[in-house]
């Protein structure tokens, strides 16, 4: 099976029972990703020790994190640190869920990405020139291959394509174009000797008899 876009990947993920996947496309005003995670995490979680990211297996239990290289890494070689106060895990869990998902959500099982209370990333507005360029590129795709690509916004699909005259205006050569260089390796101009200037060839000239 070939998957060409994030949207197609989400469609396949959502075929799994009890799974709801969402593609957080920051260019889509309805699905931009969220920002402000650092402030939320710093509010409730302790900073991890240096070097913990060198491990590939992370276990978290009751606020205590155990980081190992592999599943076979012995306990004495693992990095163990407290992410939160082990005596306050229940209260911290409730506080994080409340700040992240709002008052209406009391457990993680009730939460979804639609409940996230964090600010959304600001979307970038495309200029009219960029929209025309995207429209021209999109409609240059052969129709038989369009199904590989996600549907484009109406603003791109309906953007006027540059006419031949407009294209000529943007690609005209300057009034004083440089002469076209001949193909091949450029020739170096030989430096002319000044009067009475010694040349290196004099050092290799035959010795006078």
CSV table of C-alpha atoms in Angstrom, one decimal:
chain,number,residue,atom,x,y,z
A,1,UNK,CA,0.0,0.0,0.0
A,2,UNK,CA,1.3,3.4,-1.0
A,3,UNK,CA,0.5,6.5,1.1
A,4,UNK,CA,1.4,9.8,-0.4
A,5,UNK,CA,-0.1,12.4,1.9
A,6,UNK,CA,-0.6,12.9,5.7
A,7,UNK,CA,-4.4,12.9,5.1
A,8,UNK,CA,-4.2,9.4,3.6
A,9,UNK,CA,-2.1,8.2,6.6
A,10,UNK,CA,-4.8,9.5,8.9
A,11,UNK,CA,-7.5,7.7,7.0
A,12,UNK,CA,-5.6,4.4,7.4
A,13,UNK,CA,-5.0,5.1,11.1
A,14,UNK,CA,-8.7,5.7,11.7
A,15,UNK,CA,-9.5,2.3,10.3
A,16,UNK,CA,-8.2,0.9,13.7
A,17,UNK,CA,-11.0,0.5,16.2
A,18,UNK,CA,-11.2,3.0,19.0
A,19,UNK,CA,-8.6,5.2,17.3
A,20,UNK,CA,-9.2,8.8,16.2
A,21,UNK,CA,-6.4,10.3,14.3
A,22,UNK,CA,-6.2,14.0,13.2
A,23,UNK,CA,-3.7,15.6,10.9
A,24,UNK,CA,-2.7,18.9,12.5
A,25,UNK,CA,-1.9,20.9,9.3
A,26,UNK,CA,-0.7,24.4,10.4
A,27,UNK,CA,-1.6,25.8,7.0
A,28,UNK,CA,-5.2,24.9,7.4
A,29,UNK,CA,-7.1,27.4,9.6
A,30,UNK,CA,-9.3,24.7,11.0
A,31,UNK,CA,-6.4,22.3,11.9
A,32,UNK,CA,-3.3,24.3,12.9
A,33,UNK,CA,-1.1,22.9,15.5
A,34,UNK,CA,-1.0,24.2,19.1
A,35,UNK,CA,1.7,26.3,20.8
A,36,UNK,CA,2.5,27.0,24.4
A,37,UNK,CA,3.4,23.4,25.4
A,38,UNK,CA,6.6,24.6,27.1
A,39,UNK,CA,4.8,26.8,29.6
A,40,UNK,CA,2.3,24.0,30.5
A,41,UNK,CA,5.0,21.4,30.9
A,42,UNK,CA,7.2,23.7,33.0
A,43,UNK,CA,4.3,24.4,35.3
A,44,UNK,CA,3.8,20.8,36.4
A,45,UNK,CA,6.9,18.7,35.4
A,46,UNK,CA,10.5,18.8,36.6
A,47,UNK,CA,13.3,19.3,34.1
A,48,UNK,CA,14.9,16.0,33.1
A,49,UNK,CA,18.6,15.4,33.6
A,50,UNK,CA,21.2,16.0,30.9
A,51,UNK,CA,21.8,13.0,28.6
A,52,UNK,CA,18.5,11.2,29.0
A,53,UNK,CA,17.7,11.6,25.3
A,54,UNK,CA,20.6,9.2,24.5
A,55,UNK,CA,18.2,6.4,25.6
A,56,UNK,CA,15.6,4.8,23.3
A,57,UNK,CA,13.3,3.2,25.8
A,58,UNK,CA,11.3,5.4,28.2
A,59,UNK,CA,9.2,4.0,31.0
A,60,UNK,CA,7.0,6.3,33.1
A,61,UNK,CA,5.2,5.0,36.2
A,62,UNK,CA,3.6,7.1,38.8
A,63,UNK,CA,5.6,10.2,37.8
A,64,UNK,CA,9.0,8.3,37.8
A,65,UNK,CA,10.8,8.0,34.5
A,66,UNK,CA,13.2,5.2,33.7
A,67,UNK,CA,15.3,5.7,30.5
A,68,UNK,CA,17.2,2.8,29.0
A,69,UNK,CA,19.3,2.2,25.9
A,70,UNK,CA,17.4,-1.0,25.1
A,71,UNK,CA,15.0,-3.4,26.8
A,72,UNK,CA,18.0,-5.4,27.9
A,73,UNK,CA,19.8,-2.5,29.7
A,74,UNK,CA,20.3,-3.4,33.4
A,75,UNK,CA,18.8,-1.3,36.0
A,76,UNK,CA,22.1,0.0,37.2
A,77,UNK,CA,22.8,1.5,33.8
A,78,UNK,CA,19.4,3.1,33.4
A,79,UNK,CA,18.7,6.8,34.1
A,80,UNK,CA,15.9,7.2,36.7
A,81,UNK,CA,14.4,10.6,37.7
A,82,UNK,CA,11.2,12.0,39.0
A,83,UNK,CA,9.1,13.9,36.5
A,84,UNK,CA,6.6,15.1,39.2
A,85,UNK,CA,6.3,14.6,43.0
A,86,UNK,CA,5.4,10.9,43.4
A,87,UNK,CA,3.1,11.9,46.3
A,88,UNK,CA,1.1,14.3,44.2
A,89,UNK,CA,0.5,12.3,40.9
A,90,UNK,CA,-3.3,12.2,41.2
A,91,UNK,CA,-3.7,15.9,41.9
A,92,UNK,CA,-1.1,16.9,39.2
A,93,UNK,CA,-2.9,14.6,36.7
A,94,UNK,CA,-6.2,16.3,37.3
A,95,UNK,CA,-4.6,19.8,37.1
A,96,UNK,CA,-2.9,19.0,33.8
A,97,UNK,CA,-6.1,17.6,32.2
A,98,UNK,CA,-8.0,20.7,33.4
A,99,UNK,CA,-5.5,23.2,32.0
A,100,UNK,CA,-5.0,21.3,28.7
A,101,UNK,CA,-8.6,20.2,27.9
A,102,UNK,CA,-10.8,22.5,30.0
A,103,UNK,CA,-13.3,22.2,32.8
A,104,UNK,CA,-15.6,19.8,30.9
A,105,UNK,CA,-13.0,17.1,30.7
A,106,UNK,CA,-12.2,15.2,33.9
A,107,UNK,CA,-10.3,12.1,32.6
A,108,UNK,CA,-7.9,11.5,29.7
A,109,UNK,CA,-10.4,9.0,28.2
A,110,UNK,CA,-12.9,11.9,27.6
A,111,UNK,CA,-10.3,14.1,26.0
A,112,UNK,CA,-9.6,14.6,22.3
A,113,UNK,CA,-7.6,17.0,20.2
A,114,UNK,CA,-10.8,19.1,19.7
A,115,UNK,CA,-10.8,19.9,23.4
A,116,UNK,CA,-7.2,21.3,23.6
A,117,UNK,CA,-7.2,24.8,25.2
A,118,UNK,CA,-3.8,25.9,24.0
A,119,UNK,CA,-3.4,28.8,21.5
A,120,UNK,CA,-3.2,27.8,17.9
A,121,UNK,CA,-0.2,28.5,15.7
A,122,UNK,CA,-0.7,31.6,13.6
A,123,UNK,CA,-1.4,30.7,10.0
A,124,UNK,CA,0.5,32.3,7.1
A,125,UNK,CA,-1.5,34.2,4.6
A,126,UNK,CA,-0.4,33.6,1.0
A,127,UNK,CA,0.1,36.6,-1.4
A,128,UNK,CA,-1.9,36.9,-4.6
A,129,UNK,CA,1.3,36.2,-6.6
A,130,UNK,CA,2.0,33.0,-4.6
A,131,UNK,CA,-1.6,31.9,-5.1
A,132,UNK,CA,-1.3,32.3,-8.9
A,133,UNK,CA,2.0,30.4,-8.8
A,134,UNK,CA,0.5,27.5,-6.8
A,135,UNK,CA,-2.5,27.4,-9.2
A,136,UNK,CA,-0.3,27.2,-12.2
A,137,UNK,CA,1.8,24.4,-10.7
A,138,UNK,CA,-1.3,22.5,-9.6
A,139,UNK,CA,-3.0,22.6,-13.0
A,140,UNK,CA,0.2,21.5,-14.7
A,141,UNK,CA,-0.2,18.1,-13.1
A,142,UNK,CA,-1.6,15.5,-15.5
A,143,UNK,CA,-5.2,14.7,-14.6
A,144,UNK,CA,-4.5,11.0,-14.2
A,145,UNK,CA,-2.2,11.8,-11.3
A,146,UNK,CA,-4.3,14.4,-9.5
A,147,UNK,CA,-5.8,11.7,-7.2
A,148,UNK,CA,-2.3,11.4,-5.6
A,149,UNK,CA,-2.6,14.9,-4.2
A,150,UNK,CA,-5.0,16.3,-1.6
A,151,UNK,CA,-7.7,18.7,-2.8
A,152,UNK,CA,-6.5,22.3,-2.9
A,153,UNK,CA,-8.3,25.3,-1.3
A,154,UNK,CA,-10.7,27.1,-3.5
A,155,UNK,CA,-8.5,30.2,-3.4
A,156,UNK,CA,-5.7,28.2,-5.2
A,157,UNK,CA,-8.1,26.4,-7.6
A,158,UNK,CA,-9.8,29.6,-8.6
A,159,UNK,CA,-6.7,31.8,-8.8
A,160,UNK,CA,-6.3,33.3,-12.3
A,161,UNK,CA,-3.4,31.7,-14.2
A,162,UNK,CA,-0.9,34.1,-15.7
A,163,UNK,CA,-1.5,34.7,-19.4
A,164,UNK,CA,1.2,34.4,-22.0
A,165,UNK,CA,1.5,38.2,-22.1
A,166,UNK,CA,2.0,38.4,-18.4
A,167,UNK,CA,4.5,35.6,-18.5
A,168,UNK,CA,6.5,37.4,-21.2
A,169,UNK,CA,6.5,40.6,-19.1
A,170,UNK,CA,8.0,38.8,-16.2
A,171,UNK,CA,10.6,37.0,-18.3
A,172,UNK,CA,11.8,39.8,-20.6
A,173,UNK,CA,15.5,40.3,-20.8
A,174,UNK,CA,17.0,43.5,-19.4
A,175,UNK,CA,17.5,46.4,-21.8
A,176,UNK,CA,21.3,46.0,-21.8
A,177,UNK,CA,21.8,42.2,-21.8
A,178,UNK,CA,25.4,40.9,-21.5
A,179,UNK,CA,26.8,39.2,-24.6
A,180,UNK,CA,26.2,35.5,-24.5
A,181,UNK,CA,29.2,33.5,-23.5
A,182,UNK,CA,30.5,31.0,-26.0
A,183,UNK,CA,30.3,27.3,-25.0
A,184,UNK,CA,33.4,25.7,-23.6
A,185,UNK,CA,36.1,26.6,-21.1
A,186,UNK,CA,36.6,30.4,-21.0
A,187,UNK,CA,40.0,31.5,-22.3
A,188,UNK,CA,42.2,33.4,-20.0
A,189,UNK,CA,43.7,36.6,-21.3
A,190,UNK,CA,47.5,36.6,-21.4
A,191,UNK,CA,49.1,39.2,-19.3
A,192,UNK,CA,51.4,41.4,-21.4
A,193,UNK,CA,54.8,42.2,-20.1
A,194,UNK,CA,55.7,45.8,-19.3
A,195,UNK,CA,58.8,47.2,-21.0
A,196,UNK,CA,62.0,45.9,-19.4
A,197,UNK,CA,60.0,43.6,-17.1
A,198,UNK,CA,61.8,40.3,-16.5
A,199,UNK,CA,60.1,37.1,-17.5
A,200,UNK,CA,60.3,33.7,-15.8
A,201,UNK,CA,61.3,32.3,-19.2
A,202,UNK,CA,64.6,34.2,-18.9
A,203,UNK,CA,65.6,31.9,-16.0
A,204,UNK,CA,65.3,28.8,-18.3
A,205,UNK,CA,66.9,30.2,-21.4
A,206,UNK,CA,70.0,28.4,-22.7
A,207,UNK,CA,73.2,29.5,-21.0
A,208,UNK,CA,75.4,31.7,-23.2
A,209,UNK,CA,78.5,29.9,-24.5
